[in-house]
Coordinates of C-alpha atoms and ligand atoms in Angstrom, one line a residue:
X713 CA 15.6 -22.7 -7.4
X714 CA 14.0 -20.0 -5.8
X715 CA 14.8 -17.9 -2.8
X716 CA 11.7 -17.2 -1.6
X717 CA 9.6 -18.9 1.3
X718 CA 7.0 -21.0 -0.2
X719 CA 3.5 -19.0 1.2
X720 CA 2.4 -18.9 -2.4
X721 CA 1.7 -21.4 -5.2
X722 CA 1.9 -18.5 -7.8
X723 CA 0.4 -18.5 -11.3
X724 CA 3.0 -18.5 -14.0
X725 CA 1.8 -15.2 -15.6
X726 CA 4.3 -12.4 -14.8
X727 CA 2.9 -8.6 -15.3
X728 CA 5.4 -5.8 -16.1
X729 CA 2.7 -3.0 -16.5
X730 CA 0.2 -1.8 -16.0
X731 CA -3.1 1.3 -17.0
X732 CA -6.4 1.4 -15.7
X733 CA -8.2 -1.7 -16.1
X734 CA -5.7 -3.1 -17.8
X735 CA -2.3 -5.4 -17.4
X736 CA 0.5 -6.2 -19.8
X737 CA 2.7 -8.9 -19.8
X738 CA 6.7 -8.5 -21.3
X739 CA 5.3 -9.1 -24.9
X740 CA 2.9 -6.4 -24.5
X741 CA 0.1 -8.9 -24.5
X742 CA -2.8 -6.8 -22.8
X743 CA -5.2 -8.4 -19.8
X744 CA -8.2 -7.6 -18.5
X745 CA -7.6 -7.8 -14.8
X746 CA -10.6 -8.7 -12.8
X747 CA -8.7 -9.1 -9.6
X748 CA -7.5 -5.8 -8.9
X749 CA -4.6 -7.1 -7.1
X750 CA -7.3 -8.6 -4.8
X751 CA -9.8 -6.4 -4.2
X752 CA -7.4 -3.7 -3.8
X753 CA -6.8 -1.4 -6.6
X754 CA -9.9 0.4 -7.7
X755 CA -9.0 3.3 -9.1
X756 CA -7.0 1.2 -11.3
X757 CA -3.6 0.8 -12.4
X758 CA -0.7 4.1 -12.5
X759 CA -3.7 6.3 -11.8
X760 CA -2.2 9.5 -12.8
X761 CA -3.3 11.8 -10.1
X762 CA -2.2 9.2 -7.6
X763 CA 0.9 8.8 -9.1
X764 CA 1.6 12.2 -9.1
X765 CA 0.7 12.5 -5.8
X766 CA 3.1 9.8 -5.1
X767 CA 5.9 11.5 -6.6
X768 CA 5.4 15.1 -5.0
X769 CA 5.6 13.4 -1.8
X770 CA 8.1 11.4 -2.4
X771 CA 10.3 14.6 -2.9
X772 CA 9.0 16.3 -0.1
X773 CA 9.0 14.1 2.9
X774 CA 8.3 10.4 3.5
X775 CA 8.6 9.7 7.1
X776 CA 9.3 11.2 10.2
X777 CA 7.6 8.9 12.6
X778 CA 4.4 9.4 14.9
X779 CA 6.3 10.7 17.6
X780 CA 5.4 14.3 15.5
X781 CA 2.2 15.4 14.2
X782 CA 1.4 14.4 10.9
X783 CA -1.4 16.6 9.3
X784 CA -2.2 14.4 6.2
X785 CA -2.5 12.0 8.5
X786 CA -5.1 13.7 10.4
X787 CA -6.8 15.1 7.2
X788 CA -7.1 11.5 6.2
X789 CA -8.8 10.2 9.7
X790 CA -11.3 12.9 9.5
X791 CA -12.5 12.1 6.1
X792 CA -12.8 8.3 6.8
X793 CA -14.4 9.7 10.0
X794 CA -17.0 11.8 8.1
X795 CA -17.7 9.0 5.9
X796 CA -17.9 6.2 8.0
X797 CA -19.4 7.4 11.5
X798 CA -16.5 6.5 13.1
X799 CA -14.9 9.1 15.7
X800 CA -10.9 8.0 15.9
X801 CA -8.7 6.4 13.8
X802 CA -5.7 4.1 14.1
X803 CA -3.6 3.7 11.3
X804 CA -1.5 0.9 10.4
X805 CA 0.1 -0.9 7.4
X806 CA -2.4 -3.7 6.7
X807 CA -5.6 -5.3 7.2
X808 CA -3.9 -8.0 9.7
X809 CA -2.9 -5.1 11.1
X810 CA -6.2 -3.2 11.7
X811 CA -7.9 -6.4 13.1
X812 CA -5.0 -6.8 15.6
X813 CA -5.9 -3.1 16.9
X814 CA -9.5 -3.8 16.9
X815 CA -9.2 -7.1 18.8
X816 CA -6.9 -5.0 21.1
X817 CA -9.3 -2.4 22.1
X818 CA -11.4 -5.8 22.9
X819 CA -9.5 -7.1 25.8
X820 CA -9.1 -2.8 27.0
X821 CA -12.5 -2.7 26.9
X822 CA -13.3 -6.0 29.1
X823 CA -10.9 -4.5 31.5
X824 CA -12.5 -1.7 31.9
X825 CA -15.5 -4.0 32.7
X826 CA -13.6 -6.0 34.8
X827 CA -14.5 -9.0 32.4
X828 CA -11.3 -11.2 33.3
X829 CA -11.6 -14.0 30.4
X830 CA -12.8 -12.2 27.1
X831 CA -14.3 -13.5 24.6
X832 CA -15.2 -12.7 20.9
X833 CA -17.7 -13.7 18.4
X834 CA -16.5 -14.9 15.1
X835 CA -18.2 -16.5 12.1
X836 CA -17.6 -19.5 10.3
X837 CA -16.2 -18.9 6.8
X838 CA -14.4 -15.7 7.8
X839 CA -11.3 -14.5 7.0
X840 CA -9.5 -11.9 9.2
X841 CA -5.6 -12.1 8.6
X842 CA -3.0 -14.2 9.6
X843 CA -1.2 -12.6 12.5
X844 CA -2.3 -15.0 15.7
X845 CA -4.4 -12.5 16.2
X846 CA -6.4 -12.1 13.2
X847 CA -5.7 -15.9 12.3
X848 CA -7.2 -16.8 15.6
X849 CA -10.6 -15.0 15.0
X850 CA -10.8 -16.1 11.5
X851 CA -13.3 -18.9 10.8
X852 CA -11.4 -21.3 8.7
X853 CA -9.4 -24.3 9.8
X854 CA -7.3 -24.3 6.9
X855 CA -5.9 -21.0 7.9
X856 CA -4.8 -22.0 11.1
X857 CA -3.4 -25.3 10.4
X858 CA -0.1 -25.8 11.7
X859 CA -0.1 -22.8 14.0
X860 CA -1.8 -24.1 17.3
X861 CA -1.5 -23.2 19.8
X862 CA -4.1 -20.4 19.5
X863 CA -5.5 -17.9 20.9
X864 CA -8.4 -19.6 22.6
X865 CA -10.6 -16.6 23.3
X866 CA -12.5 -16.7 20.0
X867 CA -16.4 -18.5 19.4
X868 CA -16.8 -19.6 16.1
X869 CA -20.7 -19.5 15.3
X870 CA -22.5 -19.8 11.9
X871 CA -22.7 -17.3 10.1
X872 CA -26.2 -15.6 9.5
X873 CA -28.0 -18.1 12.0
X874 CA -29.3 -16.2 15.2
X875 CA -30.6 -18.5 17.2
X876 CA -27.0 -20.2 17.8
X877 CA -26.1 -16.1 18.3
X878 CA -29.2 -16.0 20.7
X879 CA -28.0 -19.4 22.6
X880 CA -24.6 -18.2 23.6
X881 CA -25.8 -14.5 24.2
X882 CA -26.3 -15.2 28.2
X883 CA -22.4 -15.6 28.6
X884 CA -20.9 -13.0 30.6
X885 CA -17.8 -12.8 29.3
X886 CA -18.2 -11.6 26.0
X887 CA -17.2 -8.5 24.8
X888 CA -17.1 -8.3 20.8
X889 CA -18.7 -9.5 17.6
X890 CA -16.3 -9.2 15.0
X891 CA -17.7 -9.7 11.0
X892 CA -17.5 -9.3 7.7
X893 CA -20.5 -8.0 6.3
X894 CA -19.8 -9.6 3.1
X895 CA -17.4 -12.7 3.5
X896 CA -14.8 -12.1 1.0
X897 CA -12.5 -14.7 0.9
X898 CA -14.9 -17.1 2.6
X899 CA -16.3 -16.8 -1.3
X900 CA -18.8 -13.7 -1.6
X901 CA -21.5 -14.3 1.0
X902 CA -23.9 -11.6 2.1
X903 CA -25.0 -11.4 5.5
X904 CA -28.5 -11.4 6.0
X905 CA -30.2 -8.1 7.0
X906 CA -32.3 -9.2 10.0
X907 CA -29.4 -10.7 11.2
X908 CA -26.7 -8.4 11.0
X909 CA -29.5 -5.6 12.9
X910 CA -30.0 -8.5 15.4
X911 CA -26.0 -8.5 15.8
X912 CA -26.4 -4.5 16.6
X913 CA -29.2 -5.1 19.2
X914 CA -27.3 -7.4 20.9
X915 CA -24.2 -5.2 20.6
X916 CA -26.0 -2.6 22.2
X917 CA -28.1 -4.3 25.1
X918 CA -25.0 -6.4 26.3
X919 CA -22.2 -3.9 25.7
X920 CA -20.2 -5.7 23.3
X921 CA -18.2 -4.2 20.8
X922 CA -19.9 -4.7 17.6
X923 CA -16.5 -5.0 14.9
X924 CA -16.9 -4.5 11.4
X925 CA -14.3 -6.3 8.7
X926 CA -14.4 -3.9 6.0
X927 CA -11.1 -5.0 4.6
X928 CA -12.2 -6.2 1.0
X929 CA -16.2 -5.0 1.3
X930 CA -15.3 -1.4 2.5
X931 CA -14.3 1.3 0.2
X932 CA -16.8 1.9 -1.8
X933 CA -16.8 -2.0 -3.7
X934 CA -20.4 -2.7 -2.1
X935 CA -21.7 0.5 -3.8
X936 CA -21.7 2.1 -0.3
X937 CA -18.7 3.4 1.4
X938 CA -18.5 0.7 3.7
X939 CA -20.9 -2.2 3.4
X940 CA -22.6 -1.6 6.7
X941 CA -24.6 1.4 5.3
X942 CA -26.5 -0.7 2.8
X943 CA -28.4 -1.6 6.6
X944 CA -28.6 2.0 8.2
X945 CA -26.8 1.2 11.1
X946 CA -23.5 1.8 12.7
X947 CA -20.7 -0.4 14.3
X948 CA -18.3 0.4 17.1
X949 CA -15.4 -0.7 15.0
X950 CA -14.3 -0.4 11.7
X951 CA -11.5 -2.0 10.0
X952 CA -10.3 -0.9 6.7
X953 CA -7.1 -1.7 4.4
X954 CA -7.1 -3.3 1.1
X955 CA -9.0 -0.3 -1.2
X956 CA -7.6 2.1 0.9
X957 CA -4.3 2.7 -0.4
X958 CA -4.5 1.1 -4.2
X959 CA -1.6 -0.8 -3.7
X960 CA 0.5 0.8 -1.1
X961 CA 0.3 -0.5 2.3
X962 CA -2.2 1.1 4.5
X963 CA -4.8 0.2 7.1
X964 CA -7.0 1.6 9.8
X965 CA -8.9 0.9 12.4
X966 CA -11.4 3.3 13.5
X967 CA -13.7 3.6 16.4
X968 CA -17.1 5.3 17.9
X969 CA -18.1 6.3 21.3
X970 CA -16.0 4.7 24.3
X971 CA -14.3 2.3 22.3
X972 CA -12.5 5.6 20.6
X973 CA -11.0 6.4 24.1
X974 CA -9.6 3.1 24.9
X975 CA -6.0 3.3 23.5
X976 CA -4.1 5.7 25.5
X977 CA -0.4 7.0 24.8
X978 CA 1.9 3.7 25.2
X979 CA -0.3 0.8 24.8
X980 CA -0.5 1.0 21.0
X981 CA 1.4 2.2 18.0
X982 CA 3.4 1.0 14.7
X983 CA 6.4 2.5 13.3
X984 CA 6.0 3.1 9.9
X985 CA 1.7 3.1 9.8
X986 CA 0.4 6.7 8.6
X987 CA 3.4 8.0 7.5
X988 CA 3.1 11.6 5.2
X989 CA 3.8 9.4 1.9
X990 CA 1.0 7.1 2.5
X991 CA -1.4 9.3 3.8
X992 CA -0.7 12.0 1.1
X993 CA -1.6 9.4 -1.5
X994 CA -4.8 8.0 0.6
X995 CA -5.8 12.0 0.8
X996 CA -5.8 12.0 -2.8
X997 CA -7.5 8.7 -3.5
X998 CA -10.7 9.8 -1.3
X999 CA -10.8 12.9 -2.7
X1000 CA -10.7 11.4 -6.5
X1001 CA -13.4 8.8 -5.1
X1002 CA -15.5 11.7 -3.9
X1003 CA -15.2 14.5 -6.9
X1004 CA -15.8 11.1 -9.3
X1005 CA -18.9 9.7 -7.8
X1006 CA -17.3 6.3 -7.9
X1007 CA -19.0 4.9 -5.1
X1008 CA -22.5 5.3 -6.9
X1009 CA -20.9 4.4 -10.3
X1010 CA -19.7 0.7 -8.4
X1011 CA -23.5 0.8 -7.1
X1012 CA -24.8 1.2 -11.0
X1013 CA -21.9 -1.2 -12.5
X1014 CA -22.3 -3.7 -9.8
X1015 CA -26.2 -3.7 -10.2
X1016 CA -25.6 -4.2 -13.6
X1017 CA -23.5 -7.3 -13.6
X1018 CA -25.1 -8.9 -11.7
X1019 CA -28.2 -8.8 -13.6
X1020 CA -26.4 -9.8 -16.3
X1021 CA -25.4 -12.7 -14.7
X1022 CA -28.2 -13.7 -13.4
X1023 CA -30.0 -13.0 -17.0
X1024 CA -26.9 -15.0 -19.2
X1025 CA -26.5 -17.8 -16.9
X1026 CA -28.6 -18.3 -14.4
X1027 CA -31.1 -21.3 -16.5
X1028 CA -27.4 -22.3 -16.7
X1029 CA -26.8 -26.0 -15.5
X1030 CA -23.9 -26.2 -13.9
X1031 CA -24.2 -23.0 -12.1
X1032 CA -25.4 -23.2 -8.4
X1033 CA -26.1 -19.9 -7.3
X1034 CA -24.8 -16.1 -8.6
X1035 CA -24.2 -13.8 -5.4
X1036 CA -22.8 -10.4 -5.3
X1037 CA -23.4 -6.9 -4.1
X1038 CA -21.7 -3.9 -5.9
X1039 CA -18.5 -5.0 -7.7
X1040 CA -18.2 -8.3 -4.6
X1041 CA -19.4 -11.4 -6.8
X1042 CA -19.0 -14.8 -7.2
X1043 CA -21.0 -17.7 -9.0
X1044 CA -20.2 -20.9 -8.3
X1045 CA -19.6 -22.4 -12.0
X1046 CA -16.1 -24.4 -13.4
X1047 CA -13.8 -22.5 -14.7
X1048 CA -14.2 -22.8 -18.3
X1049 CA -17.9 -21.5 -17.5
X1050 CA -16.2 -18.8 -15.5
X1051 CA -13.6 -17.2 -18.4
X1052 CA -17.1 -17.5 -20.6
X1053 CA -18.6 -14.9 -18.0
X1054 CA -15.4 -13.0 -18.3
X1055 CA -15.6 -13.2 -22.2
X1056 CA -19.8 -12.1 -22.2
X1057 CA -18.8 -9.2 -20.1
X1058 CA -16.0 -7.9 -22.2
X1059 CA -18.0 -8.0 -25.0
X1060 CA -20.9 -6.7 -24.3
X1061 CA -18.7 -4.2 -22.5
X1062 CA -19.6 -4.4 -18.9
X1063 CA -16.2 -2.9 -17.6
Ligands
PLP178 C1 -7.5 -9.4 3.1 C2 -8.3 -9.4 4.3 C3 -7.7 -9.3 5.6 C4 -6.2 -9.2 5.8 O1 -5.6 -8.1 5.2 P1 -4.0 -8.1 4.9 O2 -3.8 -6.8 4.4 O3 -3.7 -9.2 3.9 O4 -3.4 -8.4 6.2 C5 -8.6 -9.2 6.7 N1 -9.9 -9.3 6.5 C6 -10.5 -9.4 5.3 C7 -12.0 -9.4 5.3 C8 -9.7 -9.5 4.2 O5 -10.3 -9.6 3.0

């Protein structure tokens, strides 16, 4: 009998290793892993230079708390910042996490608007997180099942229709769009173009706070650094987490314009988020991403794919529709027609 809460039906496949692209089981059994520990490891498994930079923090300092000045911590803002567009960032230890702060600097930002009943747009198929927060903006009833009461504040709309954006666009109390840009978990769908500048438009005419998910999209898996720039425009916020930390616990929220001077001393902060461990290690990673080119190699791997795909299996019966972008894709097939993908790809060498 096990001691652990039951949030997981895990599969019974236990991993004691792992290099690269590559997993190992206690019989030394080798697997391709296609998951990345979902969506989050892509540099890949006991990278060495992270590792190391890992270790030489580990013997140097790991925490002292953001009552002090942390300078990797500020390297590591200014980066994303340079990348991204952004102006501030917030960081935390997840992607829960970074969509809490973000929907937090919503209800700060209707107040300073005197907007006494706030609400935020959300899509359909979405996923955010699961702290009420986070669960409460995310567009999927299974999520939230059990946990009512919610926070009410939220609009779920459908996701890339704009005329049911444009219907509810007169409401004075809204403040915030928040969306994913590709919907992840909702199960790899790309936002359409016109809509998403539409979104901005509106962002900008009504003074809403246009929120960008970049939790599983973001860091480079689009083959941009964050999936907005494949649409040459820029959001208010940004959230970030899973790619950011290959494994350890890190995300960030990061802001432009007024919505970067909303938190003020006191109304926000996390104990252990941006800690000199972390952040030395995230440093590292966007350097290594930077000197490597591995945003444009996901851009040329992903394209690649995906035209495989669409080449091997797209006359294919039982297979709906192939989506993707980058290295985000999904076809809806069964899955003995999905470890046949896997299969063509490994040998014809596609990873
Ligand atoms: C995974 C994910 C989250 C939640 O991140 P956690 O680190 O699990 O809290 C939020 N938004 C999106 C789009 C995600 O894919």
């Amino acid at each position: 009998m096990t001691h652990l809460m039951h949030t997981y039906n895990r599969l019974n496949q236990t991993f004691v290793k792992g290099e690269g692209v590559w997993l190992y089981d206690n019989d030394g059994r080798a697997y391709l892993d296609a998951l990345s520990g979902i969506a989050v490891c892509g540099l890949g498994h006991a990278h060495p230079e992270l590792t190391q930079a890992l270790y030489h923090q580990a013997q140097t300092l790991w925490h002292t708390s953001n009552l002090f000045p942390i300078p990797a911590q500020e390297q590591a803002a200014q980066t994303l910042c340079e990348l991204s567009g952004m102006q501030r960032a917030f960081f935390c230890n997840s992607g829960t996490e970074a969509n809490e702060a973000a929907l937090k600097l919503t209800r700060l930002h209707a107040r300073k608007h005197n907007i006494e009943h706030p609400i935020v747009i959300s899509f359909t198929h979405s996923f955010h997180g699961r702290t009420f927060g986070a669960m409460s903006a995310t567009g999927n009833s299974k999520i939230q099942q059990g946990f009512a009461p919610l926070l009410p504040q939220f609009l779920h709309l459908p996701y890339n229709d704009l005329e049911a954006l444009i219907r509810v666009s007169d409401n004075a109390n809204i403040v915030a769009i928040l969306l994913e840009c590709v919907q992840g978990e909702g199960g790899i769908h790309l936002i359409d173009p016109q809509f998403i500048q539409h979104i901005r438009q509106l962002c900008t005419q009504h003074n809403w706070l246009m929120i960008i998910d970049d939790i599983q999209a973001g860091m480079g898996r689009t083959g941009k650094w964050f999936s907005y720039q494949h649409y040459s425009l820029t959001p208010d916020v940004l959230t970030l987490a899973k790619g950011l930390g290959n494994g350890l616990p890190v995300g960030a929220c990061l802001a432009r314009g007024s919505a970067a001077e909303l938190f003020q001393a006191g109304n926000h902060g996390t104990t252990f988020g941006g800690s000199p461990l972390i952040m030395h290690v995230v440093n590292t990673l966007l350097q290594i991403y930077q000197r490597d080119q591995l945003i444009e190699n996901a851009q040329t791997v992903g394209a690649y794919l995906l035209s495989q795909l669409q080449q091997q299996f797209n006359a294919h019966p039982n297979i709906v529709e192939i989506r993707g972008q980058g290295s985000c894709s999904a076809s809806n097939s069964n899955k003995a027609l999905t470890s046949l993908l896997i299969k063509h790809c490994m040998n014809n060498n596609l990873f």
